[in-house]
Short mmCIF file of C-alpha atoms and ligand atoms in Angstrom, two decimals:
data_model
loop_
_atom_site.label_atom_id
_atom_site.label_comp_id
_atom_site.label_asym_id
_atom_site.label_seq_id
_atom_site.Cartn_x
_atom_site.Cartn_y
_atom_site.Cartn_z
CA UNK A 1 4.88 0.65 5.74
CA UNK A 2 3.40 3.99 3.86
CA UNK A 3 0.23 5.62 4.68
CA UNK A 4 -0.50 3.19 8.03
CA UNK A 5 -2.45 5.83 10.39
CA UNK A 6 -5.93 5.42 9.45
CA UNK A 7 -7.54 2.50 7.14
CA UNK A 8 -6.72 -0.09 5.42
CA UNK A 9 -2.86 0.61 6.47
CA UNK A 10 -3.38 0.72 10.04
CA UNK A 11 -4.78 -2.34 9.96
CA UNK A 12 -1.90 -3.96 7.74
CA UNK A 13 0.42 -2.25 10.03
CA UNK A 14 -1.70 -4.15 13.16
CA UNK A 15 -1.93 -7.81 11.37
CA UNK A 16 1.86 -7.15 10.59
CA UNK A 17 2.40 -6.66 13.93
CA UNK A 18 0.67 -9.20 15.39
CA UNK A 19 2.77 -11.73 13.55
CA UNK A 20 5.95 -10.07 15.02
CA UNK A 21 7.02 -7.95 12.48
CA UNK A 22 8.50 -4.29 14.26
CA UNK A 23 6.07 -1.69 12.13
CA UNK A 24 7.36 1.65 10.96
CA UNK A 25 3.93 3.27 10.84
CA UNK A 26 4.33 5.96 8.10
CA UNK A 27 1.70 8.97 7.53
CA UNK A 28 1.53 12.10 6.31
CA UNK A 29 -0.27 14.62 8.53
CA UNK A 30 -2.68 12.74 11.10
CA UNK A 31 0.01 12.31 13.74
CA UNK A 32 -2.71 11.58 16.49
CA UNK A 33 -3.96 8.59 14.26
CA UNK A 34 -0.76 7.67 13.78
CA UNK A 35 0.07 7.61 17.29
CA UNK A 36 -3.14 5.70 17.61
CA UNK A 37 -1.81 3.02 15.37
CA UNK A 38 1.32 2.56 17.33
CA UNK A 39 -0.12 2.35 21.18
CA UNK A 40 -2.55 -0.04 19.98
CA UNK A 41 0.07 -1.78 18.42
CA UNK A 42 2.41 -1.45 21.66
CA UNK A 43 -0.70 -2.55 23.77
CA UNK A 44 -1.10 -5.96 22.15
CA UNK A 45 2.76 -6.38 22.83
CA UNK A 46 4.33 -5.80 19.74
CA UNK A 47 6.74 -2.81 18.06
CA UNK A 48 5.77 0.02 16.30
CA UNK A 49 7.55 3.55 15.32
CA UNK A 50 5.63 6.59 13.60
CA UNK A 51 7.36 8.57 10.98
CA UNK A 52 5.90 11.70 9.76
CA UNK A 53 6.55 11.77 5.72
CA UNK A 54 5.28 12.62 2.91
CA UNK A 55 5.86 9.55 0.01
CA UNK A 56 5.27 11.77 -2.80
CA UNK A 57 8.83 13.91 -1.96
CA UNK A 58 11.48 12.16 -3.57
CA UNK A 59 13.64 12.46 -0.58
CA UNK A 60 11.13 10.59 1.80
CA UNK A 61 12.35 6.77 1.27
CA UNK A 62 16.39 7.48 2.48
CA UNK A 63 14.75 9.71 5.30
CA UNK A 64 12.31 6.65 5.68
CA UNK A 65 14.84 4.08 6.01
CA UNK A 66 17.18 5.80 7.74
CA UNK A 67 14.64 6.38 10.39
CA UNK A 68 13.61 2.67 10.56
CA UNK A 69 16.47 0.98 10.30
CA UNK A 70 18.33 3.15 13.35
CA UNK A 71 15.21 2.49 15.39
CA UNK A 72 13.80 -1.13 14.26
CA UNK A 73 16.53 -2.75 12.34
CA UNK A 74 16.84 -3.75 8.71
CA UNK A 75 13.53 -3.93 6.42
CA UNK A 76 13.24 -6.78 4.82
CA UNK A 77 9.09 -6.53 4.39
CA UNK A 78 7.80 -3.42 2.63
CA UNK A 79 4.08 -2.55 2.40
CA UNK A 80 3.21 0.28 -0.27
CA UNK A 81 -0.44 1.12 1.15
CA UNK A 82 -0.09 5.00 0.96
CA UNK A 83 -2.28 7.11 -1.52
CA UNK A 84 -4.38 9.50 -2.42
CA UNK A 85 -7.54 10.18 -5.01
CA UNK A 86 -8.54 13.52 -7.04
CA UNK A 87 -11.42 12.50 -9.26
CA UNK A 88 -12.72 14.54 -11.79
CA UNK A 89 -13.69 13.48 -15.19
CA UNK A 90 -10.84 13.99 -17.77
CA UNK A 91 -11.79 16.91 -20.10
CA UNK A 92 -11.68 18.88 -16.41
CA UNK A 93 -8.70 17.01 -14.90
CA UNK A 94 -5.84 19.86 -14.09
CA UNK A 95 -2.61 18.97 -13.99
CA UNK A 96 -1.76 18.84 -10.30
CA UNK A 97 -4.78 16.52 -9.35
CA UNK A 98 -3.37 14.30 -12.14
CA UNK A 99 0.67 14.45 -11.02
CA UNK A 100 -0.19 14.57 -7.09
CA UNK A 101 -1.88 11.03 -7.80
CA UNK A 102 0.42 9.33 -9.54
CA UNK A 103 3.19 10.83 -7.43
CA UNK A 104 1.79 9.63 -4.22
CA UNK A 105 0.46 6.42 -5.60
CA UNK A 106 2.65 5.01 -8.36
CA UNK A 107 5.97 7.02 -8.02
CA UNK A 108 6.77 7.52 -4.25
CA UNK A 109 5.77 2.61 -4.94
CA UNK A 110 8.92 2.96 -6.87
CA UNK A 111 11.14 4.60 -5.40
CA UNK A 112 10.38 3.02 -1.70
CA UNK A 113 10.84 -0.41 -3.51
CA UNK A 114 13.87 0.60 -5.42
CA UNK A 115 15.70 1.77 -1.84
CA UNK A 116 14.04 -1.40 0.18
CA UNK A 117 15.72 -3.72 -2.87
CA UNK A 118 19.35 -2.71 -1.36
CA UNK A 119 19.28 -4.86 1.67
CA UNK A 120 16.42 -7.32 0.40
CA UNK A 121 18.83 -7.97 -2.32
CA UNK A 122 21.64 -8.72 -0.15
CA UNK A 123 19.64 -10.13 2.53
CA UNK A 124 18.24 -13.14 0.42
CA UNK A 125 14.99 -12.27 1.82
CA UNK A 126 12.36 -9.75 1.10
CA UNK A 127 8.93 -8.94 0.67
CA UNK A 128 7.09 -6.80 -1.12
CA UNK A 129 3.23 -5.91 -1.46
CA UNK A 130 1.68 -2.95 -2.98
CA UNK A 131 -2.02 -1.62 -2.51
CA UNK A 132 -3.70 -1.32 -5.89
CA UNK A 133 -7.23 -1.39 -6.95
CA UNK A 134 -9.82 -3.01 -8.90
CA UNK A 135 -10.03 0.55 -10.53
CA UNK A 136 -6.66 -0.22 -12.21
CA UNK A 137 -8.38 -3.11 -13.73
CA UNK A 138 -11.50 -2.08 -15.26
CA UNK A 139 -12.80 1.15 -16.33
CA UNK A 140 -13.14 3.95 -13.21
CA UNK A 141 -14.62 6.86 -14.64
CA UNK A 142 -13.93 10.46 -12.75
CA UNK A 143 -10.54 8.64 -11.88
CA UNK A 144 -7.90 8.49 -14.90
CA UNK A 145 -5.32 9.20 -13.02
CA UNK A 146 -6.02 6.98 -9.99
CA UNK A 147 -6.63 4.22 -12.39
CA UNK A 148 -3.27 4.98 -14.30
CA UNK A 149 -1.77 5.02 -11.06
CA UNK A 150 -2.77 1.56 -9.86
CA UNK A 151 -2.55 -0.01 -13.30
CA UNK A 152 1.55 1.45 -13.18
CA UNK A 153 1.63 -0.15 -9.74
CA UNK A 154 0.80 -3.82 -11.07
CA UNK A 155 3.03 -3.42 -13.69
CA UNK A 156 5.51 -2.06 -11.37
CA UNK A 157 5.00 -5.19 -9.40
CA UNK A 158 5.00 -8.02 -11.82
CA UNK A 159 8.67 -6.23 -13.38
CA UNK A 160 10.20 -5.93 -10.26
CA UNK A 161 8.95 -9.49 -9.15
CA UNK A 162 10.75 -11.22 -12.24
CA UNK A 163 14.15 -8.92 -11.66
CA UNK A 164 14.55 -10.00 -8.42
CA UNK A 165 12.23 -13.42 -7.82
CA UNK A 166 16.36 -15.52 -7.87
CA UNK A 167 17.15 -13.59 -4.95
CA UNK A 168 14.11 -14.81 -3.00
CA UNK A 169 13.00 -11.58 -2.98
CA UNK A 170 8.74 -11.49 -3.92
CA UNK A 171 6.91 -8.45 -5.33
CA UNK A 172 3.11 -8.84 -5.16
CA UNK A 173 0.11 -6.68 -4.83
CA UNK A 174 -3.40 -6.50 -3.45
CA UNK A 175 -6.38 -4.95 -5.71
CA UNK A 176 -9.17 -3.96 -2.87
CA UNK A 177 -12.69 -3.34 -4.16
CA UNK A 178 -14.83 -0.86 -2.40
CA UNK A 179 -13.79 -0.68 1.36
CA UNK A 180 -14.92 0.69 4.26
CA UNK A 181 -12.68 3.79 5.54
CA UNK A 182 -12.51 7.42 4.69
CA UNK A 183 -11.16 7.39 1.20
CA UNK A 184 -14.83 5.82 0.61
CA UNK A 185 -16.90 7.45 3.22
CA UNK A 186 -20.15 8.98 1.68
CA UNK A 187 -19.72 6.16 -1.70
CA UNK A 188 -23.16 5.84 -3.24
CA UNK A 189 -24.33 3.19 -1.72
CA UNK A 190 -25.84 1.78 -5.33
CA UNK A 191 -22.65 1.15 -6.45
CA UNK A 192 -22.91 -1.90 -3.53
CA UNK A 193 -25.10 -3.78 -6.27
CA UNK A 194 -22.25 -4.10 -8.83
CA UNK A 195 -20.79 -6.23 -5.76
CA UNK A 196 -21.75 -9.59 -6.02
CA UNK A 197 -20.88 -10.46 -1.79
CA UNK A 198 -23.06 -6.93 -1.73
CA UNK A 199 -21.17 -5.32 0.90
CA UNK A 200 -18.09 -3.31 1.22
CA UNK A 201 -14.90 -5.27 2.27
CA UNK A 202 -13.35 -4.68 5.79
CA UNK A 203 -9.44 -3.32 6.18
CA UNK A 204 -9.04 -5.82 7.99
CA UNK A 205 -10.23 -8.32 4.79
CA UNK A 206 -7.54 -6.61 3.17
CA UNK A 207 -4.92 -6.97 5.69
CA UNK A 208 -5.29 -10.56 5.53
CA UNK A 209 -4.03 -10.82 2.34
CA UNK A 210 -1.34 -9.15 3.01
CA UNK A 211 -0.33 -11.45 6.17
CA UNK A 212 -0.49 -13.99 3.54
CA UNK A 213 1.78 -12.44 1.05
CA UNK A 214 4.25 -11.13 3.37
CA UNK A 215 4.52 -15.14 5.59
CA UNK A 216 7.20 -17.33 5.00
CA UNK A 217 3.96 -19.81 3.23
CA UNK A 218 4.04 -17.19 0.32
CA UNK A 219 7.49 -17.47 -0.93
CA UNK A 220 6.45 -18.85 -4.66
CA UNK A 221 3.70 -16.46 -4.89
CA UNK A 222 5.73 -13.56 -6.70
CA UNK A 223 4.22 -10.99 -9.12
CA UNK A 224 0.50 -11.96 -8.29
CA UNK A 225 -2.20 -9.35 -8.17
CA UNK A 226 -4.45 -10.57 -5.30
CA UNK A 227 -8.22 -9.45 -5.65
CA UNK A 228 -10.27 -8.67 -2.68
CA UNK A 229 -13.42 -7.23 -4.18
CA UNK A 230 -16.65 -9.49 -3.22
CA UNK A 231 -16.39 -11.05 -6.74
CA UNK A 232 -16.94 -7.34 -7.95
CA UNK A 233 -14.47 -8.39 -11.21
CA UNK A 234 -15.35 -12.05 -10.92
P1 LIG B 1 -7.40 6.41 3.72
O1 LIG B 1 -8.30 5.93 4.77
O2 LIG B 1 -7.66 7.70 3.02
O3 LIG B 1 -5.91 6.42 4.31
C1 LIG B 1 -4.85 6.84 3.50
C2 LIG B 1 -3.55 6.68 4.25
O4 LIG B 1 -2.49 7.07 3.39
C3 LIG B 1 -3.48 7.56 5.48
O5 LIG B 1 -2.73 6.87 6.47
C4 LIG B 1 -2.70 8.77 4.97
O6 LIG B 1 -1.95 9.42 5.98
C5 LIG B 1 -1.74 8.09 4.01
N1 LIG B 1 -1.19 8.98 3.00
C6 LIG B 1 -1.85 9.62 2.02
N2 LIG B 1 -0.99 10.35 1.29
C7 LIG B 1 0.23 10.15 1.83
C8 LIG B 1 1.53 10.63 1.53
N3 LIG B 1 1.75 11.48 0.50
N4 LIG B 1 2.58 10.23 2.29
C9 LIG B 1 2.38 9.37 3.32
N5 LIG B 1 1.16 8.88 3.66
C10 LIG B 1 0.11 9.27 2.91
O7 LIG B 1 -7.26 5.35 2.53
P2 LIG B 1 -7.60 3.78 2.47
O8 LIG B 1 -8.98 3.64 1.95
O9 LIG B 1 -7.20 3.10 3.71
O10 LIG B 1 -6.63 3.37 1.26
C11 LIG B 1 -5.38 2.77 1.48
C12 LIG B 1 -4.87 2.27 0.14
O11 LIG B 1 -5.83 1.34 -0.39
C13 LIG B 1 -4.71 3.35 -0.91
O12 LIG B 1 -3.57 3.09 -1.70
C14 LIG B 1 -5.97 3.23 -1.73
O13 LIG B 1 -5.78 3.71 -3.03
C15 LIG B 1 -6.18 1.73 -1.69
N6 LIG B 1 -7.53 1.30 -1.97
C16 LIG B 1 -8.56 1.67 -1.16
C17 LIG B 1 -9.85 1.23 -1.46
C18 LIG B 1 -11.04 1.57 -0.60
O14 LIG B 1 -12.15 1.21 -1.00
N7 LIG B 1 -10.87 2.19 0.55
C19 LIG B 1 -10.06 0.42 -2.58
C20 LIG B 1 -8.99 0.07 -3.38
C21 LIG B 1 -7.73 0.51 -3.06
P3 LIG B 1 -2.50 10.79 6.71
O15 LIG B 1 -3.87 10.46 7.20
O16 LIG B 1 -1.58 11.06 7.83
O17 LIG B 1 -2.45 11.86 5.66
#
């Protein structure tokens, strides 16, 4: 799974885990987090690999792969958590904040789900959940192209969950409100009263979802956009 050292991945990575799935724990530069990830993973008696790589290279999902399936076998569930934000309000937005976010967040989605597919495909079996956000679903401003981003990634997933849905294959995503971990440290905590549940979510509320998603239970739940938000869209 992408971006799994720190947040809401390392706890998907974790929940994963814990229902027996081996976890190829995927970051970009906090090694000793990732590490982290993976004893605590090891500790509670399950698998767990760490793979330096950045998604937003197109060259990371073969290296990716090959990596995991030498060292943990074929992937047959694929977790798209990784990403990024660079917020500024439009008129100001350069072009690099806007193509680093929807290269990390919507295009390195793609192209991880387009090379998982291969043995998914052939497999029979597969499972796929993406990390979007409520800000793909109503307006986010300061964040066009994180909310382009995660808008592309549910349309991503409901496409790719009707292409491949025969082959018992299932594409679905989680839309996380606000959530505790660093990508929301210092949020204004006012922003808590547009929540009805008015608190912030856990990773581990998140990851929850995803155990759901990813269990055998889920297989006619395909090209669903899960909401975990405190009723923040209700
Ligand atoms: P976070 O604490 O900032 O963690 C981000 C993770 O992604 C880290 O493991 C980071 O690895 C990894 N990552 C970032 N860029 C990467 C790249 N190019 N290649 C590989 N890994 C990369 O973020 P988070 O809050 O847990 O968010 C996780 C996901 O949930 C994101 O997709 C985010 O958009 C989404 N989300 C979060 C919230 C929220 O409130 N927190 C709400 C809605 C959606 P390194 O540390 O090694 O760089």
């Amino acid at each position: 799974m992408t971006g799994a050292s720190r947040g809401i991945g390392a706890a998907i990575a974790k929940a994963l885990a814990a229902e027996g799935w081996p976890v190829g724990v995927n970051y970009r530069s906090d090694s000793a987090a990732a590490a982290a990830v993976v004893s605590s993973i090891e500790e509670s008696g399950g698998r767990a690999l760490a793979i330096a790589a950045d998604v937003s290279e197109p060259s990371a999902p073969d290296e990716l792969f090959a990596r995991v399936e030498e060292e943990l076998g074929p992937v047959l569930v694929l977790v798209n958590n990784a990403g990024v934000r660079a917020d500024n309000l439009s008129p100001a937005m350069d072009d690099e904040e806007w193509e680093r976010v929807l290269e990390t967040n919507l295009s390195a989605a793609f192209r991880m789900t387009r090379r998982a597919l291969r043995t998914m495909i052939r497999t029979r079996w597969g499972r796929v959940v993406n990390v979007a956000s409520v800000a793909g679903q109503r307006a986010a401003p300061g964040q066009a192209n994180y909310a382009t981003a995660k808008a592309g990634l549910v349309a991503l997933t409901k496409t790719v969950a009707a292409e491949v849905a025969r082959r018992s294959v299932t594409v679905n995503a989680v839309a996380p409100g606000f959530v505790s971990t660093d990508m929301t440290e210092g949020l204004d905590e006012r922003l808590l009263e547009l929540v009805p549940a008015r608190r912030m979510g856990t990773p581990e509320e998140v990851a929850a979802c995803v155990r759901f998603l990813v269990s055998e239970e889920a297989g006619y739940v395909t090209g669903a956009v899960l909401t975990v938000d405190g009723g923040l869209t209700a």
